């Protein structure tokens, strides 16, 4: 595998050539892609957590805890007589 510099890798990518089979800073390009996908997922999760806010997350965790303990967390309706 050929070692490429940061700017060489960007140049290959902009030219439309595949960077697979090359190493950047000692890691193969496949691992750089995987690392980027993980960072993308973490960033998306952070945005969702920020949009929901702490109160909604707390309510959701309470419901989830009730579900795992074996009972539903939503209020039960009283039987109609």
mmCIF file of N, CA and C in Angstrom:
data_model
loop_
_atom_site.group_PDB
_atom_site.id
_atom_site.type_symbol
_atom_site.label_atom_id
_atom_site.label_comp_id
_atom_site.label_asym_id
_atom_site.label_seq_id
_atom_site.Cartn_x
_atom_site.Cartn_y
_atom_site.Cartn_z
ATOM 1 N N UNK A 1 0.843 -1.184 0.000
ATOM 2 C CA UNK A 1 0.000 0.000 0.000
ATOM 3 C C UNK A 1 0.884 1.242 0.000
ATOM 4 N N UNK A 2 0.487 2.207 -0.768
ATOM 5 C CA UNK A 2 1.259 3.432 -0.891
ATOM 6 C C UNK A 2 0.814 4.438 0.165
ATOM 7 N N UNK A 3 1.782 5.084 0.762
ATOM 8 C CA UNK A 3 1.475 6.156 1.703
ATOM 9 C C UNK A 3 1.263 7.445 0.922
ATOM 10 N N UNK A 4 0.177 8.128 1.215
ATOM 11 C CA UNK A 4 -0.099 9.403 0.566
ATOM 12 C C UNK A 4 -0.219 10.465 1.648
ATOM 13 N N UNK A 5 0.045 11.711 1.255
ATOM 14 C CA UNK A 5 -0.116 12.804 2.196
ATOM 15 C C UNK A 5 -1.587 13.238 2.220
ATOM 16 N N UNK A 6 -1.889 14.078 3.148
ATOM 17 C CA UNK A 6 -3.254 14.591 3.292
ATOM 18 C C UNK A 6 -3.704 15.285 2.006
ATOM 19 N N UNK A 7 -2.853 16.128 1.459
ATOM 20 C CA UNK A 7 -3.217 16.888 0.261
ATOM 21 C C UNK A 7 -3.259 15.994 -0.978
ATOM 22 N N UNK A 8 -2.410 14.969 -1.034
ATOM 23 C CA UNK A 8 -2.468 14.026 -2.146
ATOM 24 C C UNK A 8 -3.789 13.247 -2.123
ATOM 25 N N UNK A 9 -4.219 12.864 -0.932
ATOM 26 C CA UNK A 9 -5.490 12.135 -0.810
ATOM 27 C C UNK A 9 -6.650 13.009 -1.264
ATOM 28 N N UNK A 10 -6.666 14.286 -0.860
ATOM 29 C CA UNK A 10 -7.730 15.185 -1.311
ATOM 30 C C UNK A 10 -7.668 15.368 -2.816
ATOM 31 N N UNK A 11 -6.455 15.490 -3.361
ATOM 32 C CA UNK A 11 -6.311 15.650 -4.807
ATOM 33 C C UNK A 11 -6.835 14.443 -5.561
ATOM 34 N N UNK A 12 -6.530 13.236 -5.063
ATOM 35 C CA UNK A 12 -7.041 12.024 -5.693
ATOM 36 C C UNK A 12 -8.566 12.008 -5.636
ATOM 37 N N UNK A 13 -9.117 12.393 -4.501
ATOM 38 C CA UNK A 13 -10.565 12.367 -4.316
ATOM 39 C C UNK A 13 -11.243 13.366 -5.247
ATOM 40 N N UNK A 14 -10.667 14.582 -5.361
ATOM 41 C CA UNK A 14 -11.251 15.595 -6.252
ATOM 42 C C UNK A 14 -11.133 15.203 -7.717
ATOM 43 N N UNK A 15 -10.091 14.462 -8.063
ATOM 44 C CA UNK A 15 -9.921 14.006 -9.445
ATOM 45 C C UNK A 15 -10.833 12.841 -9.792
ATOM 46 N N UNK A 16 -11.487 12.263 -8.799
ATOM 47 C CA UNK A 16 -12.380 11.144 -9.032
ATOM 48 C C UNK A 16 -11.684 9.794 -9.007
ATOM 49 N N UNK A 17 -10.414 9.785 -8.606
ATOM 50 C CA UNK A 17 -9.684 8.522 -8.517
ATOM 51 C C UNK A 17 -9.934 7.884 -7.159
ATOM 52 N N UNK A 18 -9.922 6.575 -7.119
ATOM 53 C CA UNK A 18 -10.150 5.849 -5.875
ATOM 54 C C UNK A 18 -8.937 5.991 -4.954
ATOM 55 N N UNK A 19 -9.210 6.196 -3.690
ATOM 56 C CA UNK A 19 -8.129 6.272 -2.712
ATOM 57 C C UNK A 19 -7.923 4.943 -1.998
ATOM 58 N N UNK A 20 -8.732 3.945 -2.337
ATOM 59 C CA UNK A 20 -8.580 2.639 -1.714
ATOM 60 C C UNK A 20 -7.233 2.046 -2.094
ATOM 61 N N UNK A 21 -6.634 1.351 -1.157
ATOM 62 C CA UNK A 21 -5.322 0.776 -1.381
ATOM 63 C C UNK A 21 -4.203 1.704 -0.956
ATOM 64 N N UNK A 22 -4.551 2.887 -0.474
ATOM 65 C CA UNK A 22 -3.553 3.840 0.002
ATOM 66 C C UNK A 22 -3.678 3.998 1.507
ATOM 67 N N UNK A 23 -2.585 4.399 2.120
ATOM 68 C CA UNK A 23 -2.559 4.677 3.562
ATOM 69 C C UNK A 23 -2.410 6.166 3.783
ATOM 70 N N UNK A 24 -3.080 6.657 4.795
ATOM 71 C CA UNK A 24 -2.953 8.051 5.210
ATOM 72 C C UNK A 24 -2.638 8.046 6.693
ATOM 73 N N UNK A 25 -1.493 8.560 7.054
ATOM 74 C CA UNK A 25 -1.035 8.614 8.447
ATOM 75 C C UNK A 25 -1.016 7.219 9.091
ATOM 76 N N UNK A 26 -0.678 6.209 8.309
ATOM 77 C CA UNK A 26 -0.538 4.859 8.837
ATOM 78 C C UNK A 26 -1.806 4.032 8.874
ATOM 79 N N UNK A 27 -2.938 4.608 8.504
ATOM 80 C CA UNK A 27 -4.203 3.872 8.466
ATOM 81 C C UNK A 27 -4.690 3.775 7.036
ATOM 82 N N UNK A 28 -5.288 2.628 6.705
ATOM 83 C CA UNK A 28 -5.831 2.491 5.354
ATOM 84 C C UNK A 28 -7.055 3.391 5.208
ATOM 85 N N UNK A 29 -7.358 3.719 3.966
ATOM 86 C CA UNK A 29 -8.469 4.625 3.704
ATOM 87 C C UNK A 29 -9.803 4.035 4.130
ATOM 88 N N UNK A 30 -9.918 2.715 4.150
ATOM 89 C CA UNK A 30 -11.156 2.090 4.618
ATOM 90 C C UNK A 30 -11.399 2.455 6.075
ATOM 91 N N UNK A 31 -10.334 2.434 6.882
ATOM 92 C CA UNK A 31 -10.503 2.777 8.301
ATOM 93 C C UNK A 31 -10.816 4.254 8.483
ATOM 94 N N UNK A 32 -10.271 5.113 7.634
ATOM 95 C CA UNK A 32 -10.639 6.524 7.709
ATOM 96 C C UNK A 32 -12.117 6.716 7.381
ATOM 97 N N UNK A 33 -12.615 5.942 6.413
ATOM 98 C CA UNK A 33 -14.040 6.011 6.077
ATOM 99 C C UNK A 33 -14.918 5.546 7.218
ATOM 100 N N UNK A 34 -14.510 4.465 7.871
ATOM 101 C CA UNK A 34 -15.281 3.962 9.008
ATOM 102 C C UNK A 34 -15.280 4.971 10.154
ATOM 103 N N UNK A 35 -14.125 5.564 10.400
ATOM 104 C CA UNK A 35 -14.027 6.576 11.447
ATOM 105 C C UNK A 35 -14.943 7.760 11.137
ATOM 106 N N UNK A 36 -15.003 8.171 9.872
ATOM 107 C CA UNK A 36 -15.884 9.269 9.470
ATOM 108 C C UNK A 36 -17.346 8.926 9.655
ATOM 109 N N UNK A 37 -17.725 7.687 9.374
ATOM 110 C CA UNK A 37 -19.119 7.277 9.559
ATOM 111 C C UNK A 37 -19.506 7.269 11.032
ATOM 112 N N UNK A 38 -18.586 6.830 11.888
ATOM 113 C CA UNK A 38 -18.850 6.843 13.333
ATOM 114 C C UNK A 38 -19.017 8.276 13.817
ATOM 115 N N UNK A 39 -18.130 9.174 13.383
ATOM 116 C CA UNK A 39 -18.254 10.580 13.780
ATOM 117 C C UNK A 39 -19.558 11.192 13.274
ATOM 118 N N UNK A 40 -19.971 10.827 12.082
ATOM 119 C CA UNK A 40 -21.232 11.326 11.532
ATOM 120 C C UNK A 40 -22.417 10.867 12.373
ATOM 121 N N UNK A 41 -22.409 9.606 12.800
ATOM 122 C CA UNK A 41 -23.481 9.087 13.649
ATOM 123 C C UNK A 41 -23.513 9.809 14.989
ATOM 124 N N UNK A 42 -22.350 10.007 15.609
ATOM 125 C CA UNK A 42 -22.286 10.691 16.904
ATOM 126 C C UNK A 42 -22.781 12.128 16.782
ATOM 127 N N UNK A 43 -22.418 12.796 15.688
ATOM 128 C CA UNK A 43 -22.882 14.174 15.481
ATOM 129 C C UNK A 43 -24.394 14.219 15.307
ATOM 130 N N UNK A 44 -24.948 13.283 14.555
ATOM 131 C CA UNK A 44 -26.397 13.239 14.380
ATOM 132 C C UNK A 44 -27.123 12.954 15.683
ATOM 133 N N UNK A 45 -26.562 12.054 16.485
ATOM 134 C CA UNK A 45 -27.168 11.754 17.784
ATOM 135 C C UNK A 45 -27.111 12.980 18.694
ATOM 136 N N UNK A 46 -26.020 13.739 18.632
ATOM 137 C CA UNK A 46 -25.906 14.947 19.448
ATOM 138 C C UNK A 46 -26.946 15.983 19.038
ATOM 139 N N UNK A 47 -27.210 16.109 17.751
ATOM 140 C CA UNK A 47 -28.224 17.057 17.278
ATOM 141 C C UNK A 47 -29.604 16.632 17.767
ATOM 142 N N UNK A 48 -29.905 15.342 17.679
ATOM 143 C CA UNK A 48 -31.212 14.856 18.140
ATOM 144 C C UNK A 48 -31.379 15.081 19.632
ATOM 145 N N UNK A 49 -30.341 14.793 20.402
ATOM 146 C CA UNK A 49 -30.405 15.010 21.854
ATOM 147 C C UNK A 49 -30.599 16.487 22.148
ATOM 148 N N UNK A 50 -29.924 17.354 21.403
ATOM 149 C CA UNK A 50 -30.064 18.787 21.616
ATOM 150 C C UNK A 50 -31.466 19.262 21.255
ATOM 151 N N UNK A 51 -32.046 18.726 20.190
ATOM 152 C CA UNK A 51 -33.393 19.130 19.792
ATOM 153 C C UNK A 51 -34.458 18.648 20.771
ATOM 154 N N UNK A 52 -34.297 17.434 21.285
ATOM 155 C CA UNK A 52 -35.291 16.891 22.213
ATOM 156 C C UNK A 52 -35.261 17.597 23.558
ATOM 157 N N UNK A 53 -34.103 17.879 24.054
ATOM 158 C CA UNK A 53 -33.978 18.547 25.346
ATOM 159 C C UNK A 53 -34.004 17.567 26.497
ATOM 160 N N UNK A 54 -33.565 18.026 27.664
ATOM 161 C CA UNK A 54 -33.451 17.134 28.819
ATOM 162 C C UNK A 54 -34.788 16.638 29.369
ATOM 163 N N UNK A 55 -35.837 17.445 29.298
ATOM 164 C CA UNK A 55 -37.114 17.016 29.876
ATOM 165 C C UNK A 55 -37.725 15.860 29.075
ATOM 166 N N UNK A 56 -37.700 15.969 27.748
ATOM 167 C CA UNK A 56 -38.233 14.873 26.934
ATOM 168 C C UNK A 56 -37.402 13.610 27.076
ATOM 169 N N UNK A 57 -36.095 13.770 27.136
ATOM 170 C CA UNK A 57 -35.238 12.594 27.306
ATOM 171 C C UNK A 57 -35.494 11.917 28.642
ATOM 172 N N UNK A 58 -35.731 12.718 29.678
ATOM 173 C CA UNK A 58 -36.022 12.160 30.993
ATOM 174 C C UNK A 58 -37.336 11.387 30.985
ATOM 175 N N UNK A 59 -38.351 11.956 30.334
ATOM 176 C CA UNK A 59 -39.638 11.246 30.237
ATOM 177 C C UNK A 59 -39.503 9.949 29.453
ATOM 178 N N UNK A 60 -38.741 10.000 28.361
ATOM 179 C CA UNK A 60 -38.539 8.804 27.563
ATOM 180 C C UNK A 60 -37.783 7.744 28.358
ATOM 181 N N UNK A 61 -36.785 8.156 29.119
ATOM 182 C CA UNK A 61 -36.031 7.178 29.915
ATOM 183 C C UNK A 61 -36.908 6.577 31.008
ATOM 184 N N UNK A 62 -37.811 7.369 31.579
ATOM 185 C CA UNK A 62 -38.734 6.825 32.581
ATOM 186 C C UNK A 62 -39.645 5.768 31.962
ATOM 187 N N UNK A 63 -40.149 6.050 30.764
ATOM 188 C CA UNK A 63 -40.998 5.073 30.079
ATOM 189 C C UNK A 63 -40.228 3.812 29.723
ATOM 190 N N UNK A 64 -39.006 3.995 29.257
ATOM 191 C CA UNK A 64 -38.183 2.853 28.882
ATOM 192 C C UNK A 64 -37.829 2.008 30.101
ATOM 193 N N UNK A 65 -37.547 2.655 31.226
ATOM 194 C CA UNK A 65 -37.258 1.928 32.463
ATOM 195 C C UNK A 65 -38.479 1.137 32.915
ATOM 196 N N UNK A 66 -39.657 1.738 32.816
ATOM 197 C CA UNK A 66 -40.883 1.035 33.182
ATOM 198 C C UNK A 66 -41.140 -0.144 32.273
ATOM 199 N N UNK A 67 -40.819 0.003 30.992
ATOM 200 C CA UNK A 67 -40.992 -1.094 30.049
ATOM 201 C C UNK A 67 -40.070 -2.253 30.395
ATOM 202 N N UNK A 68 -38.838 -1.960 30.716
ATOM 203 C CA UNK A 68 -37.873 -3.029 31.026
ATOM 204 C C UNK A 68 -38.183 -3.712 32.348
ATOM 205 N N UNK A 69 -38.864 -3.022 33.237
ATOM 206 C CA UNK A 69 -39.222 -3.645 34.519
ATOM 207 C C UNK A 69 -40.438 -4.540 34.400
ATOM 208 N N UNK A 70 -41.062 -4.532 33.252
ATOM 209 C CA UNK A 70 -42.149 -5.461 33.010
ATOM 210 C C UNK A 70 -43.529 -4.860 32.987
ATOM 211 N N UNK A 71 -43.662 -3.608 33.214
ATOM 212 C CA UNK A 71 -44.987 -2.997 33.185
ATOM 213 C C UNK A 71 -45.015 -1.821 32.246
ATOM 214 N N UNK A 72 -46.179 -1.522 31.724
ATOM 215 C CA UNK A 72 -46.267 -0.366 30.838
ATOM 216 C C UNK A 72 -46.112 0.918 31.636
ATOM 217 N N UNK A 73 -45.554 1.925 31.010
ATOM 218 C CA UNK A 73 -45.329 3.182 31.717
ATOM 219 C C UNK A 73 -46.447 4.192 31.462
ATOM 220 N N UNK A 74 -47.392 3.865 30.580
ATOM 221 C CA UNK A 74 -48.482 4.800 30.334
ATOM 222 C C UNK A 74 -49.607 4.539 31.336
ATOM 223 N N UNK A 75 -50.391 5.547 31.645
ATOM 224 C CA UNK A 75 -51.445 5.353 32.636
ATOM 225 C C UNK A 75 -52.526 4.416 32.102
ATOM 226 N N UNK A 76 -52.980 3.564 32.973
ATOM 227 C CA UNK A 76 -54.047 2.632 32.584
ATOM 228 C C UNK A 76 -55.389 3.311 32.748
ATOM 229 N N UNK A 77 -56.283 3.014 31.840
ATOM 230 C CA UNK A 77 -57.630 3.583 31.928
ATOM 231 C C UNK A 77 -58.457 2.769 32.917
ATOM 232 N N UNK A 78 -59.264 3.477 33.648
ATOM 233 C CA UNK A 78 -60.148 2.802 34.599
ATOM 234 C C UNK A 78 -61.233 2.073 33.812
ATOM 235 N N UNK A 79 -61.632 0.900 34.271
ATOM 236 C CA UNK A 79 -62.689 0.183 33.556
ATOM 237 C C UNK A 79 -64.000 0.959 33.597
ATOM 238 N N UNK A 80 -64.690 0.898 32.502
ATOM 239 C CA UNK A 80 -65.976 1.606 32.388
ATOM 240 C C UNK A 80 -67.050 0.690 32.973
ATOM 241 N N UNK A 81 -67.847 1.246 33.890
ATOM 242 C CA UNK A 81 -68.888 0.421 34.480
ATOM 243 C C UNK A 81 -70.265 0.847 34.075
#
